[in-house]
Coordinates of C-alpha atoms in Angstrom, one line a residue:
M413 CA -1.0 185.2 -115.5
A414 CA -3.0 182.5 -117.6
E415 CA -1.9 179.2 -116.6
Q416 CA -2.6 180.0 -113.1
V417 CA -5.6 180.3 -113.7
A418 CA -6.6 177.0 -115.8
L419 CA -5.2 175.2 -113.2
V420 CA -7.9 177.0 -110.6
I421 CA -9.8 176.1 -112.4
G422 CA -9.5 171.9 -113.4
G423 CA -8.2 171.5 -109.6
L424 CA -12.0 172.9 -109.0
A425 CA -13.1 171.0 -111.2
G426 CA -11.7 167.5 -110.4
G427 CA -11.9 168.1 -107.1
L428 CA -16.4 168.6 -108.3
L429 CA -15.7 165.3 -109.7
L430 CA -14.3 163.2 -106.4
L431 CA -17.4 164.7 -105.1
L432 CA -19.9 163.4 -106.4
L433 CA -17.7 160.6 -107.2
L434 CA -17.9 160.0 -103.3
I435 CA -21.8 161.1 -103.3
W436 CA -22.4 158.7 -105.7
V437 CA -20.8 155.6 -104.0
S438 CA -22.4 156.6 -100.5
C439 CA -25.7 156.9 -101.8
C440 CA -24.9 153.2 -103.4
L441 CA -24.2 151.7 -100.7
W442 CA -27.1 153.7 -98.6
K443 CA -28.8 151.5 -101.1
R444 CA -28.0 147.9 -100.1
L445 CA -27.1 148.2 -96.5
C446 CA -31.3 150.0 -96.5
A447 CA -32.3 146.6 -98.8
M448 CA -31.1 143.8 -96.6
F449 CA -31.6 145.8 -93.5
T450 CA -36.1 146.3 -95.0
Y451 CA -38.4 144.3 -95.9
E452 CA -40.2 144.7 -98.6
E453 CA -44.5 144.7 -97.8
L454 CA -46.6 142.8 -100.0
P455 CA -49.7 143.6 -102.0
G456 CA -52.6 142.7 -99.4
T457 CA -55.2 142.0 -101.8
T458 CA -54.9 138.0 -103.6
A459 CA -55.1 137.4 -107.4
A460 CA -57.4 135.2 -107.5
S461 CA -59.8 132.9 -105.7
S462 CA -59.9 129.6 -104.7
T463 CA -62.3 129.3 -107.6
Q464 CA -59.4 130.1 -109.7
G465 CA -57.1 126.3 -109.1
D466 CA -56.7 125.9 -112.7
K467 CA -55.0 129.6 -113.3
L468 CA -53.1 128.3 -110.0
C469 CA -51.6 125.8 -111.9
P470 CA -48.5 127.0 -113.6
P471 CA -47.2 129.2 -111.3
Y472 CA -47.3 126.1 -108.6
A473 CA -45.4 124.2 -111.4
A474 CA -43.2 126.8 -111.9
R475 CA -41.9 126.3 -108.7
T476 CA -40.7 123.2 -107.9
Q477 CA -38.4 124.4 -105.1
T478 CA -39.4 126.9 -103.2
S479 CA -37.7 130.0 -103.7
R480 CA -36.5 133.2 -102.1
P481 CA -37.5 136.3 -104.6
P482 CA -34.5 139.3 -104.9
G483 CA -35.8 141.7 -102.9
V484 CA -37.4 140.3 -100.7
P485 CA -34.9 139.0 -97.6
F486 CA -36.9 135.8 -95.9
V487 CA -39.0 132.1 -97.2
V488 CA -42.6 131.7 -97.4
P489 CA -42.8 128.0 -95.6
P490 CA -45.2 125.5 -97.4
S491 CA -48.3 124.7 -96.2
F492 CA -51.0 122.5 -96.4
Q493 CA -54.1 124.7 -96.2
D494 CA -56.4 126.6 -98.6
R495 CA -54.1 130.2 -99.2
D496 CA -53.8 131.6 -102.5
W497 CA -51.6 133.2 -104.7
V498 CA -49.4 137.0 -105.3
P499 CA -47.4 137.9 -107.5
L500 CA -44.3 140.0 -105.5
N501 CA -43.1 142.8 -106.7
S502 CA -40.2 140.5 -109.0
G503 CA -42.4 139.1 -110.8
E504 CA -42.4 135.0 -108.7
W505 CA -45.2 134.0 -106.8
A506 CA -46.1 133.6 -103.2
Q507 CA -48.4 131.7 -101.3
V508 CA -50.9 133.5 -98.8
P509 CA -53.3 132.8 -96.5
R510 CA -56.8 132.9 -97.9
D511 CA -57.9 135.4 -95.3
P512 CA -55.0 137.5 -93.6
C513 CA -56.6 139.8 -92.3
P514 CA -58.5 138.2 -88.2
A515 CA -62.3 139.8 -87.4
P516 CA -62.4 143.4 -86.7
E517 CA -63.9 142.0 -83.0
L518 CA -60.1 140.6 -82.6
L519 CA -57.7 143.0 -82.6
P520 CA -56.9 144.9 -80.4
H521 CA -57.4 147.6 -79.8
T522 CA -55.1 149.5 -80.7
S523 CA -54.3 152.5 -83.2
S524 CA -54.2 152.4 -86.7
S525 CA -50.1 151.5 -86.5
N526 CA -50.6 148.8 -84.6
L527 CA -52.0 146.6 -87.1
G528 CA -49.9 144.0 -87.9
M529 CA -50.2 143.1 -84.6
V530 CA -52.6 139.3 -84.4
G531 CA -54.3 137.8 -82.2
T532 CA -55.2 139.1 -79.1
I533 CA -55.0 137.7 -75.1
N534 CA -58.2 135.9 -73.6
P535 CA -59.2 136.9 -70.9
E536 CA -61.6 134.1 -69.9
L537 CA -58.7 131.7 -70.5
Y538 CA -56.8 133.9 -66.9
K539 CA -59.6 134.1 -65.4
F540 CA -59.5 131.9 -61.2
L541 CA -61.8 129.0 -60.3
E542 CA -64.7 131.1 -58.5
D543 CA -63.7 129.6 -54.4
T544 CA -66.9 127.9 -52.8
S545 CA -64.8 126.7 -49.9
E546 CA -67.2 129.2 -48.2
T547 CA -70.4 128.7 -49.6
D548 CA -70.4 125.1 -50.4
F549 CA -71.3 123.4 -46.6
P550 CA -72.5 119.8 -46.3
E551 CA -75.4 118.8 -44.4
G552 CA -74.8 118.2 -40.5
C553 CA -71.3 120.6 -40.7
L554 CA -70.2 121.6 -37.9
G555 CA -68.2 124.3 -39.1
R556 CA -64.6 124.6 -42.0
L557 CA -61.9 125.1 -40.5
W558 CA -58.5 127.0 -42.9
F559 CA -55.0 126.5 -42.1
S560 CA -51.4 126.4 -43.4
L561 CA -47.9 123.9 -43.6
E562 CA -44.6 124.8 -44.1
Y563 CA -41.4 122.3 -43.3
Q564 CA -38.8 123.2 -43.6
Q565 CA -36.4 121.1 -44.5
E566 CA -32.7 122.0 -42.2
A567 CA -34.7 124.1 -39.5
E568 CA -36.4 120.9 -39.1
R569 CA -39.3 123.8 -37.8
L570 CA -43.0 122.6 -39.8
L571 CA -44.5 126.1 -39.6
V572 CA -48.6 125.9 -39.1
G573 CA -50.6 128.6 -39.8
L574 CA -54.1 129.6 -38.3
I575 CA -55.9 131.1 -40.5
K576 CA -59.5 131.7 -39.7
A577 CA -62.8 129.2 -38.9
R578 CA -66.2 129.2 -40.5
R579 CA -70.0 128.2 -39.3
L580 CA -69.5 126.9 -36.1
Q581 CA -71.6 125.6 -35.1
G582 CA -71.8 127.1 -31.1
P583 CA -74.4 125.8 -28.1
S584 CA -76.1 129.4 -28.7
E585 CA -76.2 132.0 -30.9
T586 CA -72.6 133.9 -29.2
C587 CA -70.0 131.8 -29.8
S588 CA -66.3 132.0 -28.2
P589 CA -64.3 129.7 -30.0
L590 CA -59.9 129.2 -29.2
V591 CA -58.4 126.1 -31.1
K592 CA -56.1 124.2 -29.5
L593 CA -53.6 122.1 -31.6
H594 CA -51.5 119.3 -30.5
L595 CA -48.9 117.1 -32.2
L596 CA -49.4 113.8 -32.0
P597 CA -49.0 111.0 -31.2
D598 CA -47.9 113.1 -28.5
E599 CA -51.5 114.0 -26.1
R600 CA -49.5 116.5 -23.4
H601 CA -48.1 119.3 -25.1
F602 CA -50.1 121.4 -26.3
L603 CA -50.1 125.0 -29.0
Q604 CA -53.3 127.1 -27.9
S605 CA -55.2 129.9 -30.6
K606 CA -56.1 133.4 -28.9
T607 CA -60.2 133.3 -27.7
K608 CA -61.8 135.0 -30.6
H609 CA -65.0 136.4 -27.7
K610 CA -69.2 137.0 -29.6
T611 CA -68.6 134.7 -34.0
S612 CA -69.0 131.9 -35.4
N613 CA -66.8 133.3 -38.8
P614 CA -63.8 134.2 -36.5
Q615 CA -60.7 135.3 -37.7
F616 CA -57.9 134.3 -35.8
D617 CA -54.2 135.0 -38.1
E618 CA -51.8 133.4 -35.5
H619 CA -48.8 131.2 -36.5
F620 CA -47.0 128.0 -34.5
I621 CA -43.6 126.3 -34.4
F622 CA -43.7 122.8 -33.6
Q623 CA -39.7 121.7 -33.2
V624 CA -39.8 118.7 -35.4
S625 CA -37.0 115.9 -36.6
S626 CA -37.4 114.9 -40.4
K627 CA -37.2 111.4 -39.6
S628 CA -40.3 111.5 -37.5
I629 CA -42.6 114.1 -39.2
T630 CA -44.2 111.4 -40.9
Q631 CA -45.2 109.5 -38.4
R632 CA -46.9 112.4 -37.2
V633 CA -50.4 113.4 -37.2
L634 CA -51.7 117.9 -36.6
R635 CA -54.5 118.1 -34.3
F636 CA -57.4 120.9 -34.0
S637 CA -58.6 121.1 -31.6
V638 CA -61.9 123.8 -31.7
Y639 CA -63.3 124.8 -28.7
H640 CA -65.8 127.4 -26.8
V641 CA -65.3 129.2 -24.2
D642 CA -68.5 130.5 -21.9
R643 CA -68.4 133.4 -18.9
Q644 CA -67.4 130.6 -16.2
R645 CA -64.3 130.0 -19.2
K646 CA -65.4 126.0 -19.3
H647 CA -64.4 124.5 -23.1
Q648 CA -66.7 123.0 -25.5
L649 CA -65.3 121.1 -27.6
L650 CA -67.1 121.6 -30.9
G651 CA -64.7 119.5 -33.0
Q652 CA -61.4 118.5 -34.4
V653 CA -59.3 118.2 -37.7
F654 CA -57.2 115.4 -38.4
F655 CA -54.5 116.0 -40.8
P656 CA -52.0 113.2 -41.2
L657 CA -48.2 114.6 -41.9
K658 CA -46.9 113.1 -45.3
N659 CA -44.6 113.0 -47.4
E660 CA -46.4 114.7 -50.3
T661 CA -47.4 117.3 -48.4
L662 CA -44.2 118.3 -46.8
A663 CA -42.7 118.1 -50.0
G664 CA -41.0 121.2 -51.0
D665 CA -40.5 124.0 -48.8
C666 CA -43.2 125.6 -49.6
Q667 CA -46.6 127.1 -47.4
R668 CA -49.9 125.2 -48.7
L669 CA -53.4 126.0 -47.8
I670 CA -55.7 123.7 -46.7
W671 CA -59.2 123.3 -45.2
R672 CA -61.1 120.8 -43.5
D673 CA -64.8 120.0 -42.2
L674 CA -64.4 120.2 -38.3
E675 CA -66.0 116.1 -37.4
A676 CA -67.4 115.5 -34.0
E677 CA -65.9 113.4 -30.7
S678 CA -67.4 110.4 -30.4
L679 CA -69.2 109.8 -27.0
E680 CA -69.5 106.0 -27.0
P681 CA -66.4 105.4 -24.5
P682 CA -63.8 102.6 -26.5
S683 CA -64.5 98.8 -27.6
E684 CA -62.6 96.3 -24.7
F685 CA -60.1 96.2 -28.4
G686 CA -60.8 99.4 -29.8
D687 CA -62.7 101.2 -32.8
L688 CA -61.7 101.7 -36.6
Q689 CA -63.9 103.7 -38.5
F690 CA -64.1 104.4 -42.3
C691 CA -65.7 105.7 -45.4
L692 CA -67.4 103.4 -48.0
G693 CA -68.4 104.2 -51.5
Y694 CA -69.0 102.4 -54.6
N695 CA -69.2 103.7 -57.9
D696 CA -71.5 102.0 -60.2
C697 CA -70.5 103.0 -63.9
L698 CA -66.6 102.7 -62.2
R699 CA -67.3 99.3 -60.8
R700 CA -65.3 100.6 -58.8
L701 CA -65.4 100.4 -54.2
T702 CA -63.9 102.7 -52.1
V703 CA -61.9 102.2 -49.0
V704 CA -61.4 105.7 -46.9
V705 CA -59.2 103.9 -43.1
L706 CA -59.7 107.6 -41.5
R707 CA -58.2 106.1 -37.5
A708 CA -58.0 104.0 -35.1
K709 CA -58.9 104.7 -31.2
G710 CA -58.6 102.7 -28.0
L711 CA -56.2 99.6 -29.4
Q712 CA -55.3 97.6 -27.2
L713 CA -51.5 97.8 -28.3
Q714 CA -48.9 94.9 -26.9
E715 CA -45.5 96.2 -25.1
D716 CA -43.3 93.1 -26.8
T717 CA -44.7 91.0 -29.7
S718 CA -42.6 88.6 -28.4
F719 CA -43.8 87.9 -25.0
V720 CA -47.1 87.7 -26.2
M721 CA -47.0 85.2 -28.5
A722 CA -44.7 83.5 -26.0
V723 CA -47.4 83.7 -23.9
S724 CA -50.1 82.3 -26.2
N725 CA -47.9 79.2 -26.3
G726 CA -46.9 78.5 -23.3
G727 CA -44.1 80.5 -22.3
P728 CA -42.5 82.4 -20.4
G729 CA -44.5 84.3 -18.4
A730 CA -45.0 87.7 -17.5
Q731 CA -41.7 89.2 -15.9
G732 CA -39.8 88.3 -18.7
G733 CA -38.3 84.4 -17.6
P734 CA -39.1 80.5 -17.1
H735 CA -41.7 79.2 -15.2
P736 CA -40.0 76.7 -12.8
P737 CA -40.5 73.1 -13.7
S738 CA -43.0 72.8 -9.8
Q739 CA -45.2 75.7 -11.4
T740 CA -47.5 74.7 -14.9
S741 CA -48.4 77.8 -17.4
H742 CA -51.2 79.0 -17.3
R743 CA -52.1 78.9 -20.9
P744 CA -54.8 81.3 -21.3
E745 CA -59.3 79.7 -23.3
A746 CA -58.7 81.4 -26.8
R747 CA -56.0 82.6 -28.6
P748 CA -55.7 85.5 -31.4
R749 CA -56.5 83.0 -34.9
P750 CA -55.1 84.8 -38.0
L751 CA -57.5 86.1 -39.5
L752 CA -55.2 86.6 -43.4
P753 CA -53.3 85.2 -45.1
A754 CA -49.3 83.7 -42.5
D755 CA -47.3 85.2 -45.8
S756 CA -49.4 88.6 -45.4
L757 CA -49.8 89.4 -42.0
H758 CA -46.3 91.0 -42.0
C759 CA -46.3 94.8 -40.6
P760 CA -43.7 97.4 -40.1
A761 CA -42.6 97.9 -37.2
G762 CA -45.6 99.9 -36.2
V763 CA -49.3 100.2 -36.3
C764 CA -51.5 99.3 -39.6
V765 CA -54.0 98.3 -41.5
K766 CA -54.4 94.9 -43.7
V767 CA -58.3 96.3 -46.1
S768 CA -58.8 92.4 -47.6
L769 CA -61.7 91.9 -50.3
M770 CA -62.5 88.1 -50.1
N771 CA -65.7 86.8 -52.2
H772 CA -66.9 83.7 -51.1
N773 CA -64.6 83.8 -48.2
K774 CA -61.1 84.0 -50.7
F775 CA -59.4 86.2 -50.5
V776 CA -59.2 88.5 -53.9
K777 CA -56.5 91.2 -53.1
C778 CA -56.0 92.8 -50.1
K779 CA -53.8 96.3 -49.4
K780 CA -52.7 98.2 -46.4
T781 CA -52.0 101.5 -44.6
S782 CA -47.8 103.2 -43.4
A783 CA -47.5 101.8 -40.2
V784 CA -47.9 104.5 -37.7
L785 CA -45.7 103.9 -34.7
G786 CA -45.9 104.6 -30.7
S787 CA -49.7 104.8 -30.7
A788 CA -52.9 103.5 -29.4
N789 CA -54.9 106.2 -31.4
P790 CA -53.3 106.3 -34.7
V791 CA -54.0 108.6 -37.5
Y792 CA -54.2 107.6 -42.2
S793 CA -56.7 109.2 -44.0
E794 CA -55.6 107.0 -47.1
T795 CA -58.5 105.4 -50.2
F796 CA -58.1 102.0 -50.4
S797 CA -59.9 101.0 -54.7
F798 CA -60.5 97.6 -56.2
K799 CA -62.4 96.6 -59.1
A800 CA -66.0 95.1 -58.8
D801 CA -68.6 93.9 -60.8
P802 CA -72.3 94.2 -59.2
A803 CA -73.4 91.7 -59.7
E804 CA -70.5 89.9 -57.3
L805 CA -71.2 91.8 -54.8
D806 CA -74.5 90.1 -53.2
T807 CA -70.5 87.2 -52.4
A808 CA -68.7 90.1 -52.0
S809 CA -67.0 91.3 -48.4
L810 CA -64.4 94.2 -46.9
S811 CA -62.0 92.5 -44.4
L812 CA -60.1 95.3 -41.7
T813 CA -57.6 94.7 -40.1
V814 CA -55.5 96.9 -37.1
L815 CA -51.5 94.8 -37.2
Q816 CA -48.7 96.2 -35.4
G817 CA -45.3 95.2 -36.2
A818 CA -42.5 94.3 -35.6
E819 CA -39.1 94.3 -36.9
G820 CA -38.2 91.0 -37.7
E821 CA -41.3 89.0 -35.7
K822 CA -44.9 88.2 -37.8
S823 CA -47.1 91.3 -36.6
H824 CA -49.1 90.7 -33.7
V825 CA -53.4 90.8 -34.8
L826 CA -55.4 93.6 -32.6
G827 CA -58.6 93.3 -34.2
R828 CA -61.3 93.2 -36.7
V829 CA -65.1 94.0 -38.8
V830 CA -66.1 92.1 -41.9
V831 CA -68.0 94.7 -43.9
G832 CA -70.7 92.6 -46.0
S833 CA -74.0 91.5 -47.4
Y834 CA -76.2 89.6 -45.2
M835 CA -74.0 86.2 -45.6
Y836 CA -71.4 88.3 -43.9
A837 CA -72.4 90.9 -41.6
R838 CA -74.9 91.6 -39.4
G839 CA -75.9 95.3 -37.5
K840 CA -74.2 98.3 -38.2
Q841 CA -71.0 96.3 -40.2
L842 CA -74.7 94.9 -42.2
E843 CA -76.1 98.8 -42.4
H844 CA -73.5 100.3 -43.0
W845 CA -72.7 97.8 -45.9
N846 CA -76.2 98.4 -47.1
E847 CA -76.0 102.3 -47.3
M848 CA -72.7 102.3 -48.9
F849 CA -75.6 101.4 -52.0
S850 CA -77.4 104.2 -51.1
K851 CA -76.4 107.0 -51.6
P852 CA -74.1 106.5 -54.1
K853 CA -72.3 109.6 -54.6
E854 CA -70.6 109.8 -51.3
L855 CA -68.3 108.8 -49.3
V856 CA -70.2 107.4 -45.9
K857 CA -68.3 107.8 -42.2
R858 CA -68.4 105.6 -39.4
W859 CA -66.8 103.9 -37.2
H860 CA -66.8 100.4 -35.5
A861 CA -66.0 97.9 -32.7
L862 CA -62.9 95.9 -33.6
C863 CA -63.7 92.5 -32.8
R864 CA -60.6 89.3 -32.5
T865 CA -61.8 85.5 -33.4
T866 CA -61.1 83.0 -32.0
E867 CA -60.4 79.0 -31.9
P868 CA -60.6 76.8 -29.4

């Protein structure tokens, strides 16, 4: 009996010792795991100030390489900023910034448990710029039109959104506007908005679709014509907007919001060889002469360039065949004279404008617009800049030549206009040149009649 009791007591004692051993092993493993996944907090107070640089030399010299304290599972990287040395719990030294705590006004408005977050979002950096398109109107503005564009490449559709108009200058206090949309050079077909009654600030919010191929889209010009509808249902033009469809405008299948000021229709009849509209501006500080070629109208296009060159050389007649030997071919009294060097007269198929800067009647630099196909009223809206010193402007001039090109043939000159000082220009051309200097911060826009110089 006594032996059985002794065995039971020995078994219980052995079980307790084994249980204590397991508990001790578990505690050691738990402490090691906790040490691996937790960081040791650095003291918040510095041990020395910046004036105690001599005292900081021994710990820095003792640590020639960046080391890690045994209890801290990260390394404090070196820095060139001014820092202080602080002791770690394990006896090692580390560097911390001089002022590790930001100013109270820079901390986010959170509880004390979140004070470890440093830095805040500056709301001033995320404010949108104020839209002044509805408040800043130039003097003499006829109104402003907002619209959106999107071109779908796969479906070959041009989506036009007519959004709104502001500050329309109607013939009376009450204005009833509507908008017609043309995709030039097609003048016959158009789309039309609804009429908004008795308002100078209409809100349209209408959408239109033009079916146009991707090959010809860059040759088209979108025209918005804003009309006032009176009581007799008659339409009175208030202004127009011309918007060339360029590659950069249609890049990507995304909608673009655009606004433009209305332009008044030119009431003057077109001249004999057509008219050209462009802007001039000169920046004295940058020594930059700017030319913006806007559009042309009433151009006398040639149906067949080879035919025109043949007639001017006394070749085949108007019906396309050679004259009989008994007849004498009619030679015009005057023929167009090339206004540019022969190697620069070539223009791609279509109508383009060559802009040439000249000094003492010598060509300095030439630039040209893109070619527009099949339109006697092409729209360009292209900007060119030339370097020109103020001292050179007294002997400088600008020549704008309208060329019609044909594939494989030399371009035909439709007309030109020269603006410059009194040495080279008179009348409206001279006035435009002088007005450019009187308004240095503006682009002066004018129409000019084209002419053809002839030689005997």
